[in-house]
PDB file of C-alpha atoms in Angstrom:
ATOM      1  CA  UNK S1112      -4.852-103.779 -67.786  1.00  0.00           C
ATOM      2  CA  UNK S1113      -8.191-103.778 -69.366  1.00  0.00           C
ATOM      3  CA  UNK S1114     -11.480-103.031 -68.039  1.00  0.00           C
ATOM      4  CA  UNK S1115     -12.689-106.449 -66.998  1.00  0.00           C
ATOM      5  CA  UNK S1116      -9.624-107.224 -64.636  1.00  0.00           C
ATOM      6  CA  UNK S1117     -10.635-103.615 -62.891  1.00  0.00           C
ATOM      7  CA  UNK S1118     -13.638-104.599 -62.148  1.00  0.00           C
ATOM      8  CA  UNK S1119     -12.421-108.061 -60.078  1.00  0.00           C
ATOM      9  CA  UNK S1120     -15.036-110.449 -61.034  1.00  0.00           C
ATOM     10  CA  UNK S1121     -18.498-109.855 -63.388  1.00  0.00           C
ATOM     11  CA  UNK S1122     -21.565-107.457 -62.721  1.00  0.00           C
ATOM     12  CA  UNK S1123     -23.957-108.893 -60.822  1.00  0.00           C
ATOM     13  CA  UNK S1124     -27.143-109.103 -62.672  1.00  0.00           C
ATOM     14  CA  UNK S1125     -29.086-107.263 -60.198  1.00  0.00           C
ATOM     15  CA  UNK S1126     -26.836-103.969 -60.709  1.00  0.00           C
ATOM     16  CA  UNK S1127     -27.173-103.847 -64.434  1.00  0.00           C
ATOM     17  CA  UNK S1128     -30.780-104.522 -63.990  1.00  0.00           C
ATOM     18  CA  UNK S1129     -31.258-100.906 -61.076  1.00  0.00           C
ATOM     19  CA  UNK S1130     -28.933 -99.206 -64.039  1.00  0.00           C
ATOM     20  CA  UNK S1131     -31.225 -99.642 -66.759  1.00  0.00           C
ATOM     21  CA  UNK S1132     -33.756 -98.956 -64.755  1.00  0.00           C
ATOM     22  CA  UNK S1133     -32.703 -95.254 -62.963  1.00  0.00           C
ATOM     23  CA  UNK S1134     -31.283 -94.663 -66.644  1.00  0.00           C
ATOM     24  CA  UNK S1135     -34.811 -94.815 -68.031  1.00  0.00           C
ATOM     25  CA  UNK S1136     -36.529 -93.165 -64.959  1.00  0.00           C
ATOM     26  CA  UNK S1137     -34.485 -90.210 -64.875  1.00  0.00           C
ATOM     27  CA  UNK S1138     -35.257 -88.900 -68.379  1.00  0.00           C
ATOM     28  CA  UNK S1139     -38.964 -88.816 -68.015  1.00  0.00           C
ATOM     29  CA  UNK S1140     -38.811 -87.692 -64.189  1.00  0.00           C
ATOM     30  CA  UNK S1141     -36.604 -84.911 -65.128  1.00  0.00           C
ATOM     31  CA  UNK S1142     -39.633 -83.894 -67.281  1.00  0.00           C
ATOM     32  CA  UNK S1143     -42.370 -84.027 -64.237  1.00  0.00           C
ATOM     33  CA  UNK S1144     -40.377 -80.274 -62.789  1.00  0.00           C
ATOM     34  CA  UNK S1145     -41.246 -79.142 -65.877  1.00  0.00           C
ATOM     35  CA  UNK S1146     -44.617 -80.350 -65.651  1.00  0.00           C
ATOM     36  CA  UNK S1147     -45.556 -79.371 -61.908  1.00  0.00           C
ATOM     37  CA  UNK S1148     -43.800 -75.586 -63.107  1.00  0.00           C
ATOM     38  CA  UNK S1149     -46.404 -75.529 -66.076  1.00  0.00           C
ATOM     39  CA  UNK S1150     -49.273 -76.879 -64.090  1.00  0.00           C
ATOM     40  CA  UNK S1151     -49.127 -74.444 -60.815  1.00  0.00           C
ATOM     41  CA  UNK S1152     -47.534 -71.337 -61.924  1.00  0.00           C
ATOM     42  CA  UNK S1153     -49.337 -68.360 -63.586  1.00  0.00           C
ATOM     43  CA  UNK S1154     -48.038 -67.760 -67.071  1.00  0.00           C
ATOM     44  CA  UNK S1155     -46.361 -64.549 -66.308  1.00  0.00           C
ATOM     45  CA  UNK S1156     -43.894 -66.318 -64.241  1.00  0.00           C
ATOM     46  CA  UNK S1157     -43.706 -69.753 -66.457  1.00  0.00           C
ATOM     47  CA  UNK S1158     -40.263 -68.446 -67.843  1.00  0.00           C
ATOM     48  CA  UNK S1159     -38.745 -68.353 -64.560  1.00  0.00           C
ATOM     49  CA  UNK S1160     -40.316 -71.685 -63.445  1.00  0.00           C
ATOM     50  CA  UNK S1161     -38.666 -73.291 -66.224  1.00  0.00           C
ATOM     51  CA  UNK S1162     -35.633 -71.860 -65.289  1.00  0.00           C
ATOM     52  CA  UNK S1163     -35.368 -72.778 -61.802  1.00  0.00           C
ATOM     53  CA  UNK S1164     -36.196 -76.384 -62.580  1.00  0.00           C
ATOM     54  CA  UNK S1165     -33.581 -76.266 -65.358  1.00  0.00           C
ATOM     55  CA  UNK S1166     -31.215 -75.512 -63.133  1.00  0.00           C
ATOM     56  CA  UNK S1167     -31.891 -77.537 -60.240  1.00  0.00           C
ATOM     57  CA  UNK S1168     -31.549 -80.594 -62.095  1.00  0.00           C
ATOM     58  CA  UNK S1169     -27.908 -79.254 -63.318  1.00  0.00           C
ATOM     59  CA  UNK S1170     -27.302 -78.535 -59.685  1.00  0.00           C
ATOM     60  CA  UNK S1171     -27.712 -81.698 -58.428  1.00  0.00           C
ATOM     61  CA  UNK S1172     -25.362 -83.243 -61.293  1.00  0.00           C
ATOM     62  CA  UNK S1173     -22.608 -80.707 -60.316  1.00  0.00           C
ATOM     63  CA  UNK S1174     -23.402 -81.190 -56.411  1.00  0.00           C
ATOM     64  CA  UNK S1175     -23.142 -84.935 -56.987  1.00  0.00           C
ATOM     65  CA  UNK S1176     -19.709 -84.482 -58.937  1.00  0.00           C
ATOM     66  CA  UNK S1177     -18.032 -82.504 -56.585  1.00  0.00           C
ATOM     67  CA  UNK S1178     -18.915 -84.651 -53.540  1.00  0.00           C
ATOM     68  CA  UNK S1179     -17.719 -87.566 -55.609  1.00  0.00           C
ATOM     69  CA  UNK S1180     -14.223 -85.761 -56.051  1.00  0.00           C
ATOM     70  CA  UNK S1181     -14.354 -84.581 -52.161  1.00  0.00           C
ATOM     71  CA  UNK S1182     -15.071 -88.464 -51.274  1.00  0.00           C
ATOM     72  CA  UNK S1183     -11.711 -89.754 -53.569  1.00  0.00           C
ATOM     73  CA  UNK S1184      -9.699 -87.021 -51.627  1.00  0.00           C
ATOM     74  CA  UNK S1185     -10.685 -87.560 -48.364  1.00  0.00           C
ATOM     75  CA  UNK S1186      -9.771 -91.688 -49.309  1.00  0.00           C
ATOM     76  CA  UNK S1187      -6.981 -90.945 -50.922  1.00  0.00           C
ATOM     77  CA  UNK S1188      -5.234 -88.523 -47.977  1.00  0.00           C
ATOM     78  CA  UNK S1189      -6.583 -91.372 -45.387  1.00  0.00           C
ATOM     79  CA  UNK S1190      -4.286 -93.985 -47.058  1.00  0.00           C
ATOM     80  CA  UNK S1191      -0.927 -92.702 -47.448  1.00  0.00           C
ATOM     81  CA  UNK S1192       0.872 -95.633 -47.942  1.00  0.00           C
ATOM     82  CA  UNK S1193      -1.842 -96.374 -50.837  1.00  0.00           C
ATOM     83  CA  UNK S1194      -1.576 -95.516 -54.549  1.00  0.00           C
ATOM     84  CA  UNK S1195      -3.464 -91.969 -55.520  1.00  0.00           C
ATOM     85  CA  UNK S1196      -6.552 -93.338 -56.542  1.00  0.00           C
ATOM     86  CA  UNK S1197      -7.544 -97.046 -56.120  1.00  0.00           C
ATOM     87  CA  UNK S1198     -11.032 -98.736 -57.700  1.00  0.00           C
ATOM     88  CA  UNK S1199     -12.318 -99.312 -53.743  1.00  0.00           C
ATOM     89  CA  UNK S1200     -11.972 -95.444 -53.783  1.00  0.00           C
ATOM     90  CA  UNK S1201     -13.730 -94.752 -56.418  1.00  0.00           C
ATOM     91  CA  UNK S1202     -16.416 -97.596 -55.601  1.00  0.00           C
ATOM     92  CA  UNK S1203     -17.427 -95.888 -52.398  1.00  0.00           C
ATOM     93  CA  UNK S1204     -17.090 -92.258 -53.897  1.00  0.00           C
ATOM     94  CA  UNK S1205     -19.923 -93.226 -56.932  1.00  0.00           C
ATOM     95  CA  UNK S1206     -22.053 -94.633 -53.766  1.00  0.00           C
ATOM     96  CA  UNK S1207     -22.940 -90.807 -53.465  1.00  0.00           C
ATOM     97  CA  UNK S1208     -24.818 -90.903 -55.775  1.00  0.00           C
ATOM     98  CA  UNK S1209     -27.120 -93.270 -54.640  1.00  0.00           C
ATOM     99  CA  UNK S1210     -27.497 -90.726 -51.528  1.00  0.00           C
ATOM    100  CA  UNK S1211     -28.096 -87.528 -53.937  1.00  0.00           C
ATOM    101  CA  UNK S1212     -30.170 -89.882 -56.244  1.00  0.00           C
ATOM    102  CA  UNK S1213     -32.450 -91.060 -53.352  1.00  0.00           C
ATOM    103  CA  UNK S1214     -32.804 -87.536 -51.590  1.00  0.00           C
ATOM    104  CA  UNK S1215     -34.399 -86.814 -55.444  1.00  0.00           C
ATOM    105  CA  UNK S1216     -36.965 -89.664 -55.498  1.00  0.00           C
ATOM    106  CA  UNK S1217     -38.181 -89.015 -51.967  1.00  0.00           C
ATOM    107  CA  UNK S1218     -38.612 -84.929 -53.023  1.00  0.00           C
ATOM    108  CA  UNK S1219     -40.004 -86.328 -56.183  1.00  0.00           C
ATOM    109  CA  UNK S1220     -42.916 -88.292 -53.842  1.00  0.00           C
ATOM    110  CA  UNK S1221     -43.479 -85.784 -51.944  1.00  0.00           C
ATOM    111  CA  UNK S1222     -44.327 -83.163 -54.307  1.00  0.00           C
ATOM    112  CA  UNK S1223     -46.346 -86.103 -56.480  1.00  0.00           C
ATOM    113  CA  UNK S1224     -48.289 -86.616 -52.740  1.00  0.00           C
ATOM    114  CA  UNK S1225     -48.446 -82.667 -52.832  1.00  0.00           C
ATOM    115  CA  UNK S1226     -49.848 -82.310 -55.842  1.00  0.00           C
ATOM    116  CA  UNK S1227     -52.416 -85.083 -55.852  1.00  0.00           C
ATOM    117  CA  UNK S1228     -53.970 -83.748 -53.111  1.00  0.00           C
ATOM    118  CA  UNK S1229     -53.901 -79.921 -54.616  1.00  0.00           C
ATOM    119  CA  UNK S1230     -55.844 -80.926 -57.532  1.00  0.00           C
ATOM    120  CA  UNK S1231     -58.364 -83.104 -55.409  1.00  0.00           C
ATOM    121  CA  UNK S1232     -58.901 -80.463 -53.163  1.00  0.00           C
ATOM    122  CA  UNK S1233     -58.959 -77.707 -55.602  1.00  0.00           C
ATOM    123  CA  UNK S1234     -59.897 -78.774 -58.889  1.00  0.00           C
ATOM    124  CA  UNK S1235     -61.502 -82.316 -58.188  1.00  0.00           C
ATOM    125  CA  UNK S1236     -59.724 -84.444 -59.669  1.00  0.00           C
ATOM    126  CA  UNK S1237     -58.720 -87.494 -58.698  1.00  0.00           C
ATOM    127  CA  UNK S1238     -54.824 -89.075 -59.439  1.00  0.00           C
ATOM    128  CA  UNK S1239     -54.416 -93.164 -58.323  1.00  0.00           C
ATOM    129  CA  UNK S1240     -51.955 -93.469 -56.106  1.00  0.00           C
ATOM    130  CA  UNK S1241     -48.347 -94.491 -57.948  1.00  0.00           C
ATOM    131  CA  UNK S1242     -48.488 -98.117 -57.041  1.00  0.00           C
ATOM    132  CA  UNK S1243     -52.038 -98.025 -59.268  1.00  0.00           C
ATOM    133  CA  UNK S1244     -50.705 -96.157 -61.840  1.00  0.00           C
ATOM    134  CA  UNK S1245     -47.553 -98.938 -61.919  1.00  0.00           C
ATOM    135  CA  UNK S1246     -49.704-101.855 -61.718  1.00  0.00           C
ATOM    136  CA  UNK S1247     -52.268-100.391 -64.508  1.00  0.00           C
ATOM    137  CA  UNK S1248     -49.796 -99.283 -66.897  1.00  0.00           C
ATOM    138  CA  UNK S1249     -48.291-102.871 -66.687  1.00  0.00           C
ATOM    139  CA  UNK S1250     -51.585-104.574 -66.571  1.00  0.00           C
ATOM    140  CA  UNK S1251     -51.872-102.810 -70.258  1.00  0.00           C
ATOM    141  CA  UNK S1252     -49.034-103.742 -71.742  1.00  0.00           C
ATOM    142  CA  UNK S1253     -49.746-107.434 -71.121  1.00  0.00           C
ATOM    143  CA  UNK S1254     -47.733-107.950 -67.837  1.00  0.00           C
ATOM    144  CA  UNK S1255     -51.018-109.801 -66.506  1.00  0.00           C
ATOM    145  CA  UNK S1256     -50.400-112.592 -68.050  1.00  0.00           C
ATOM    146  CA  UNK S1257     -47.457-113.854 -66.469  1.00  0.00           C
ATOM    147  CA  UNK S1258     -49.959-114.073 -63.113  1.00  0.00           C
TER     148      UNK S1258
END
């Protein structure tokens, strides 16, 4: 059986369009840990920073796997009469990672809310809020003239 027949019908549009997307967030979010651990640790400790974020993003990949494999055992004992491991099975399984993937973005706001107001109590500056920073960025690259 090839691949197409697995999946039972095409992609909707919609899910190939949030895959591109989180596929081209998540290498340049990865990099804002490493940014924050530059930014508000002293250098004697920048090493370890590093570190730490280095390792929680690994974390979360291997947290995310195992969960994934916990999910297709817990389906696959539940049906009995069912073959090992079926594509429903698998389909809900991979929806944990929209769970671990969210828990991410909303950490990722908070610190970004966190840190905003650190450096405009502390240091004075000023950072837009991230729906200015979205609209700017795509103001410049010539999005405004679709309006």
């Amino acid at each position: 059986m090839d691949a197409r027949a697995a999946l039972a019908g095409a992609t909707p549009f919609w899910t190939i369009v949030v895959l591109i997307a989180a596929i081209g967030i998540g290498g340049p979010g990865s990099l804002i840990g490493f940014d924050f651990a530059r930014t508000f640790n002293p250098l004697h400790s920048l090493g370890s920073a590093n570190g730490i974020v280095n390792v929680g993003g690994f974390l979360a990949s291997f947290v995310m796997m195992f969960l994934i494999g916990v999910a297709l055992d817990v389906q696959a004992h539940s049906d009995a009469d069912a073959e090992l491991y079926q594509l429903d099975h698998f389909r809900w399984a991979f929806a944990i990672q929209y769970v671990i993937v969210g828990i991410g973005v909303v950490f990722l706001v908070r610190a970004r809310r966190r840190t905003r107001r650190r450096l405009r109590e502390e240091e004075g500056i000023e950072v837009a809020p991230l729906w200015v920073a979205l609209v700017g960025a795509w103001r410049r690259r010539g999005g405004h003239e679709a309006l």
